[in-house]
mmCIF file of N, CA and C in Angstrom:
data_model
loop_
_atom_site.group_PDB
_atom_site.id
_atom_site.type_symbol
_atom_site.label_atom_id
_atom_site.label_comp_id
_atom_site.label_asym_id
_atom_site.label_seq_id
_atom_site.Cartn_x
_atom_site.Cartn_y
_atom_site.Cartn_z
ATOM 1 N N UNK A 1 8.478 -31.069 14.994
ATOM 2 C CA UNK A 1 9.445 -31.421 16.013
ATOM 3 C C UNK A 1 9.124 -30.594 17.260
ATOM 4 N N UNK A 2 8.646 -31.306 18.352
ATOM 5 C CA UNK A 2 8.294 -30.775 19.713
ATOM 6 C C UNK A 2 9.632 -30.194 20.628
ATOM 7 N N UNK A 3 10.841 -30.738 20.341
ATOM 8 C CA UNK A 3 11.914 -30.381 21.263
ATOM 9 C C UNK A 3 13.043 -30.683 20.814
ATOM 10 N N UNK A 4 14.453 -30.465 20.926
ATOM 11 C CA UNK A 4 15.850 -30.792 20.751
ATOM 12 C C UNK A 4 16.282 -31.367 21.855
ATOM 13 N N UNK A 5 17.159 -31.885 21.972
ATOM 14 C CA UNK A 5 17.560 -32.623 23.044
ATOM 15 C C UNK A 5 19.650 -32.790 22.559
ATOM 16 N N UNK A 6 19.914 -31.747 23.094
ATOM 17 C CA UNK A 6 21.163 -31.514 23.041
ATOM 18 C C UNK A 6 22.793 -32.254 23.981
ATOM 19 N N UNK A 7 23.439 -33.182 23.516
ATOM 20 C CA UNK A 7 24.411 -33.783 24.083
ATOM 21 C C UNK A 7 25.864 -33.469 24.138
ATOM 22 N N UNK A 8 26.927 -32.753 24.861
ATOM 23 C CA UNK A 8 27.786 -32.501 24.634
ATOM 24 C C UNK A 8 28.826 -33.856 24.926
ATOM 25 N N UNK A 9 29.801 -33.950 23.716
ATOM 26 C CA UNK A 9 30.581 -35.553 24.010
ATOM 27 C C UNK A 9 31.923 -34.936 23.790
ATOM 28 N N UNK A 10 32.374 -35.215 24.925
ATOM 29 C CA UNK A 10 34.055 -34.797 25.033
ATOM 30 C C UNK A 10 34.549 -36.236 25.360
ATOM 31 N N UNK A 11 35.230 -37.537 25.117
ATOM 32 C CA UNK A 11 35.836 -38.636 25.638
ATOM 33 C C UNK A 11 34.966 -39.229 26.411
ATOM 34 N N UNK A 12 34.069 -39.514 25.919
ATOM 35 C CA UNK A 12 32.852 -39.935 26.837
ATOM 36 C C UNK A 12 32.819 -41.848 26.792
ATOM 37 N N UNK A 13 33.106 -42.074 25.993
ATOM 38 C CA UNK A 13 33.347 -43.389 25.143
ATOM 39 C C UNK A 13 32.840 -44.372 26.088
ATOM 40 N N UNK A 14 33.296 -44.472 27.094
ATOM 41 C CA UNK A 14 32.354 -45.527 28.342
ATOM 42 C C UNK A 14 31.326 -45.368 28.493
ATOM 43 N N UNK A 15 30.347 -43.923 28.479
ATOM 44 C CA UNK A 15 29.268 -44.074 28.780
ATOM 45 C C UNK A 15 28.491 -43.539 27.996
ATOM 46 N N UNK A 16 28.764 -43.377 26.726
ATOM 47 C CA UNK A 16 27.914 -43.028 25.235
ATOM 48 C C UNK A 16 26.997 -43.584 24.998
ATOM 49 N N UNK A 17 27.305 -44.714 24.614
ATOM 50 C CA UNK A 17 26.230 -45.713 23.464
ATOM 51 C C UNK A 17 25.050 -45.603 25.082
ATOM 52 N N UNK A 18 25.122 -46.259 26.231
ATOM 53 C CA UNK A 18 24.308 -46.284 27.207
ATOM 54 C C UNK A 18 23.089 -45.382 27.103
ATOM 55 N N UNK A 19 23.821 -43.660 27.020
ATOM 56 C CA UNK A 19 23.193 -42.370 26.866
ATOM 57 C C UNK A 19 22.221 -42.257 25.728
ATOM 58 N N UNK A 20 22.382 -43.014 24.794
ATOM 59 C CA UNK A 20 21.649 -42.391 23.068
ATOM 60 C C UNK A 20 20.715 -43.717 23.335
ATOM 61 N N UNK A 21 21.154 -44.751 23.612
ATOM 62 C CA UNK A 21 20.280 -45.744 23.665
ATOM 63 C C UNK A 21 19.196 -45.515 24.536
ATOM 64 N N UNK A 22 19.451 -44.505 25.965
ATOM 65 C CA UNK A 22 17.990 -44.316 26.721
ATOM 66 C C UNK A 22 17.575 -43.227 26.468
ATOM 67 N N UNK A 23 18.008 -42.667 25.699
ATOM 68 C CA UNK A 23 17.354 -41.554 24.783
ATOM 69 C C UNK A 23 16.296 -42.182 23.611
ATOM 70 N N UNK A 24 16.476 -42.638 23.146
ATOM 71 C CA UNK A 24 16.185 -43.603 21.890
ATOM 72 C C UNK A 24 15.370 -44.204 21.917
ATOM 73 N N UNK A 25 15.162 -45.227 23.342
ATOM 74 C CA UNK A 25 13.946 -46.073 23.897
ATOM 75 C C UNK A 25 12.940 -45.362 24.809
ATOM 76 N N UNK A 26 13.246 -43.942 24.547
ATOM 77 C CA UNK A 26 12.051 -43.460 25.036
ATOM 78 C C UNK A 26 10.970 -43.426 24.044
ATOM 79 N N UNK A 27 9.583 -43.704 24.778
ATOM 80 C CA UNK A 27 7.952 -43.541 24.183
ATOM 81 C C UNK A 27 7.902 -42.427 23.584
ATOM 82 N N UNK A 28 8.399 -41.445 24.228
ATOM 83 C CA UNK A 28 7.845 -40.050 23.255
ATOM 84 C C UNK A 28 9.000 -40.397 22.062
ATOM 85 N N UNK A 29 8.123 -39.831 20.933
ATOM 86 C CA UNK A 29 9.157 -39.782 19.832
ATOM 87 C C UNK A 29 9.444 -38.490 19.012
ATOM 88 N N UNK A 30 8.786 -37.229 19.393
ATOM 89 C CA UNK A 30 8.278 -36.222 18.896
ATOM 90 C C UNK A 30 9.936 -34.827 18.991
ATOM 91 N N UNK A 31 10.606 -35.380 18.993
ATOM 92 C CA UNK A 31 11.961 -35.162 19.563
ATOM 93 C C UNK A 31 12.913 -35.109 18.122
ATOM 94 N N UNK A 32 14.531 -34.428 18.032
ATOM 95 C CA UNK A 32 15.982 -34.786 17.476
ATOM 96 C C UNK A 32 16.643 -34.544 19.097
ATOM 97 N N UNK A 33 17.670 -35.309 18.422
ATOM 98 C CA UNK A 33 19.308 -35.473 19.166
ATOM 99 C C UNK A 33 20.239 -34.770 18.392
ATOM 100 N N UNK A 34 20.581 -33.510 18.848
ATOM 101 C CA UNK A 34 21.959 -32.804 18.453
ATOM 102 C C UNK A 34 23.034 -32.959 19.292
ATOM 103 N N UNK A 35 24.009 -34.182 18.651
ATOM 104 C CA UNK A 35 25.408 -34.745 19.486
ATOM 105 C C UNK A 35 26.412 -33.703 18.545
ATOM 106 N N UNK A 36 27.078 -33.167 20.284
ATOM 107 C CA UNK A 36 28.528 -31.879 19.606
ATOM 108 C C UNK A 36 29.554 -32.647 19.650
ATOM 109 N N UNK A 37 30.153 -33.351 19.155
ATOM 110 C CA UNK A 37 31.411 -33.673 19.286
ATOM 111 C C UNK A 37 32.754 -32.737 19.603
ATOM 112 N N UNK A 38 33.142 -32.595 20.698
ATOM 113 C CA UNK A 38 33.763 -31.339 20.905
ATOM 114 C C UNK A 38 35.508 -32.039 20.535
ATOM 115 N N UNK A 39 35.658 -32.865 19.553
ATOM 116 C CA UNK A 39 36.880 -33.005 19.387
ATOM 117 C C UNK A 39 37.386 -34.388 19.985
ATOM 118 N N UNK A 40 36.754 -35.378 20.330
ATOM 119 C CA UNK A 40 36.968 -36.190 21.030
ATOM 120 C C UNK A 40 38.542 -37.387 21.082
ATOM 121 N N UNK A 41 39.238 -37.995 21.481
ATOM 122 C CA UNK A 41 40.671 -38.891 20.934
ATOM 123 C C UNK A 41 39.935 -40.092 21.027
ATOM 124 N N UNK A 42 39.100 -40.548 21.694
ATOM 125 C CA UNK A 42 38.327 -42.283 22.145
ATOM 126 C C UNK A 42 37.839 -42.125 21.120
ATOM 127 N N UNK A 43 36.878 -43.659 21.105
ATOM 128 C CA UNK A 43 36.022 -43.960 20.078
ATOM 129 C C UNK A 43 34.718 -43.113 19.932
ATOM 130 N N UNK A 44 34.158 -41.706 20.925
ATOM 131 C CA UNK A 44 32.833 -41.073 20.976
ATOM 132 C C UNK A 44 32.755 -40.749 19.644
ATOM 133 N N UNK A 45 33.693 -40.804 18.853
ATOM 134 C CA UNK A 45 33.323 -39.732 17.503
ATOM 135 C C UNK A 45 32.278 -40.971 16.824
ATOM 136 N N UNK A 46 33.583 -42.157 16.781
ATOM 137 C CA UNK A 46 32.578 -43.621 15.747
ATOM 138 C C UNK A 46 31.368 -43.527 16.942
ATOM 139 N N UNK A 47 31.332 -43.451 17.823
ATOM 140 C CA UNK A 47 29.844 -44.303 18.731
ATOM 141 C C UNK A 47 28.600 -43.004 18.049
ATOM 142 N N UNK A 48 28.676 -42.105 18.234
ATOM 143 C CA UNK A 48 28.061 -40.871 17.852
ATOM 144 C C UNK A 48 27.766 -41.444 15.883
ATOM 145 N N UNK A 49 28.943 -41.061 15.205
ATOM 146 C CA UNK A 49 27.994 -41.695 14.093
ATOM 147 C C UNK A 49 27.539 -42.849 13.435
ATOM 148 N N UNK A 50 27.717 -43.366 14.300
ATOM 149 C CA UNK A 50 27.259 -45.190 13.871
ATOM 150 C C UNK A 50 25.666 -44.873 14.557
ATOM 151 N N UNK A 51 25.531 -44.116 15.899
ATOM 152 C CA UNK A 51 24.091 -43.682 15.951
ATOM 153 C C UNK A 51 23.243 -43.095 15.028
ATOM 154 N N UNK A 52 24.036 -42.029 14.290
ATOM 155 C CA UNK A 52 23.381 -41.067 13.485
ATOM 156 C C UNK A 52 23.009 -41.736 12.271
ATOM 157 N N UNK A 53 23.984 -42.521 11.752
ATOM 158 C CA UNK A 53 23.699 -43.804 10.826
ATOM 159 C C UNK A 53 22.292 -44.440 10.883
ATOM 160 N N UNK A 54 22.455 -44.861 12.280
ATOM 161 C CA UNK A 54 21.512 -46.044 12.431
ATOM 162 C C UNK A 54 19.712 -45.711 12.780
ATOM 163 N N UNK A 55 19.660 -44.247 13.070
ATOM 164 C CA UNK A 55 18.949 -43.002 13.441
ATOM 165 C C UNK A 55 19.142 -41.916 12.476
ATOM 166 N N UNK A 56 19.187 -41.583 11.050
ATOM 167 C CA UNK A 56 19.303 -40.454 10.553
ATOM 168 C C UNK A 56 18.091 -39.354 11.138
ATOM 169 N N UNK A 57 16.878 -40.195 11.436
ATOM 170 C CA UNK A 57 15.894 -38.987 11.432
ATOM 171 C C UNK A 57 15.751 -38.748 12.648
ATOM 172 N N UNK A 58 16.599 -38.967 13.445
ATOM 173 C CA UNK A 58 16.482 -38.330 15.036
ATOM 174 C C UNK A 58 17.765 -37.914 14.990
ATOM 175 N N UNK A 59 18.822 -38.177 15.331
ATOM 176 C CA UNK A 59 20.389 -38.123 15.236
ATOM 177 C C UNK A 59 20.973 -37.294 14.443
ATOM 178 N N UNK A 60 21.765 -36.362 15.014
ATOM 179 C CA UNK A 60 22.470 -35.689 14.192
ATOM 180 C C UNK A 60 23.745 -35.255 14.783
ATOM 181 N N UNK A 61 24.581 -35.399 14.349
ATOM 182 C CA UNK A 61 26.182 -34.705 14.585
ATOM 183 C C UNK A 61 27.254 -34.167 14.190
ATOM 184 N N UNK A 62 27.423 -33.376 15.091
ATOM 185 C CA UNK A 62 28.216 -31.794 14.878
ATOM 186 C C UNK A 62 29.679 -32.231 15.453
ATOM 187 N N UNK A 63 30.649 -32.490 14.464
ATOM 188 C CA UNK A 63 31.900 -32.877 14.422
ATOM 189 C C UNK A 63 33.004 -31.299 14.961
ATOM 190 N N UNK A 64 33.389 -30.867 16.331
ATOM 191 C CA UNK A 64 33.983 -30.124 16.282
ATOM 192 C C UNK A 64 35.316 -29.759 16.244
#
């Protein structure tokens, strides 16, 4: 693993899925995604692990 690539999600819910998805479709692949869930009330918590789901081996999230 060449790098981390760290996301902090507080109620982000409008502009989530957008964020992981152009993360995601990037060429380099040599990368993880550590999403913090800092407690969120919107849907960021489901958007975050329906990614991590759908991505176990890049994706990962930290429920705070």
């Amino acid at each position: 693993m060449k790098f981390s690539i760290l996301i902090p999600v507080y109620n982000v819910e409008r502009y989530l899925e957008q964020c992981l998805k152009s993360v995601i479709n990037q060429t380099f692949d040599d990368y993880e995604v550590v999403i913090v869930d800092d407690g969120s009330t919107d849907n960021s918590s489901y958007i975050c692990d329906s990614f991590a789901e759908k991505y176990p081996q890049k994706i990962h999230v930290i429920h705070k």
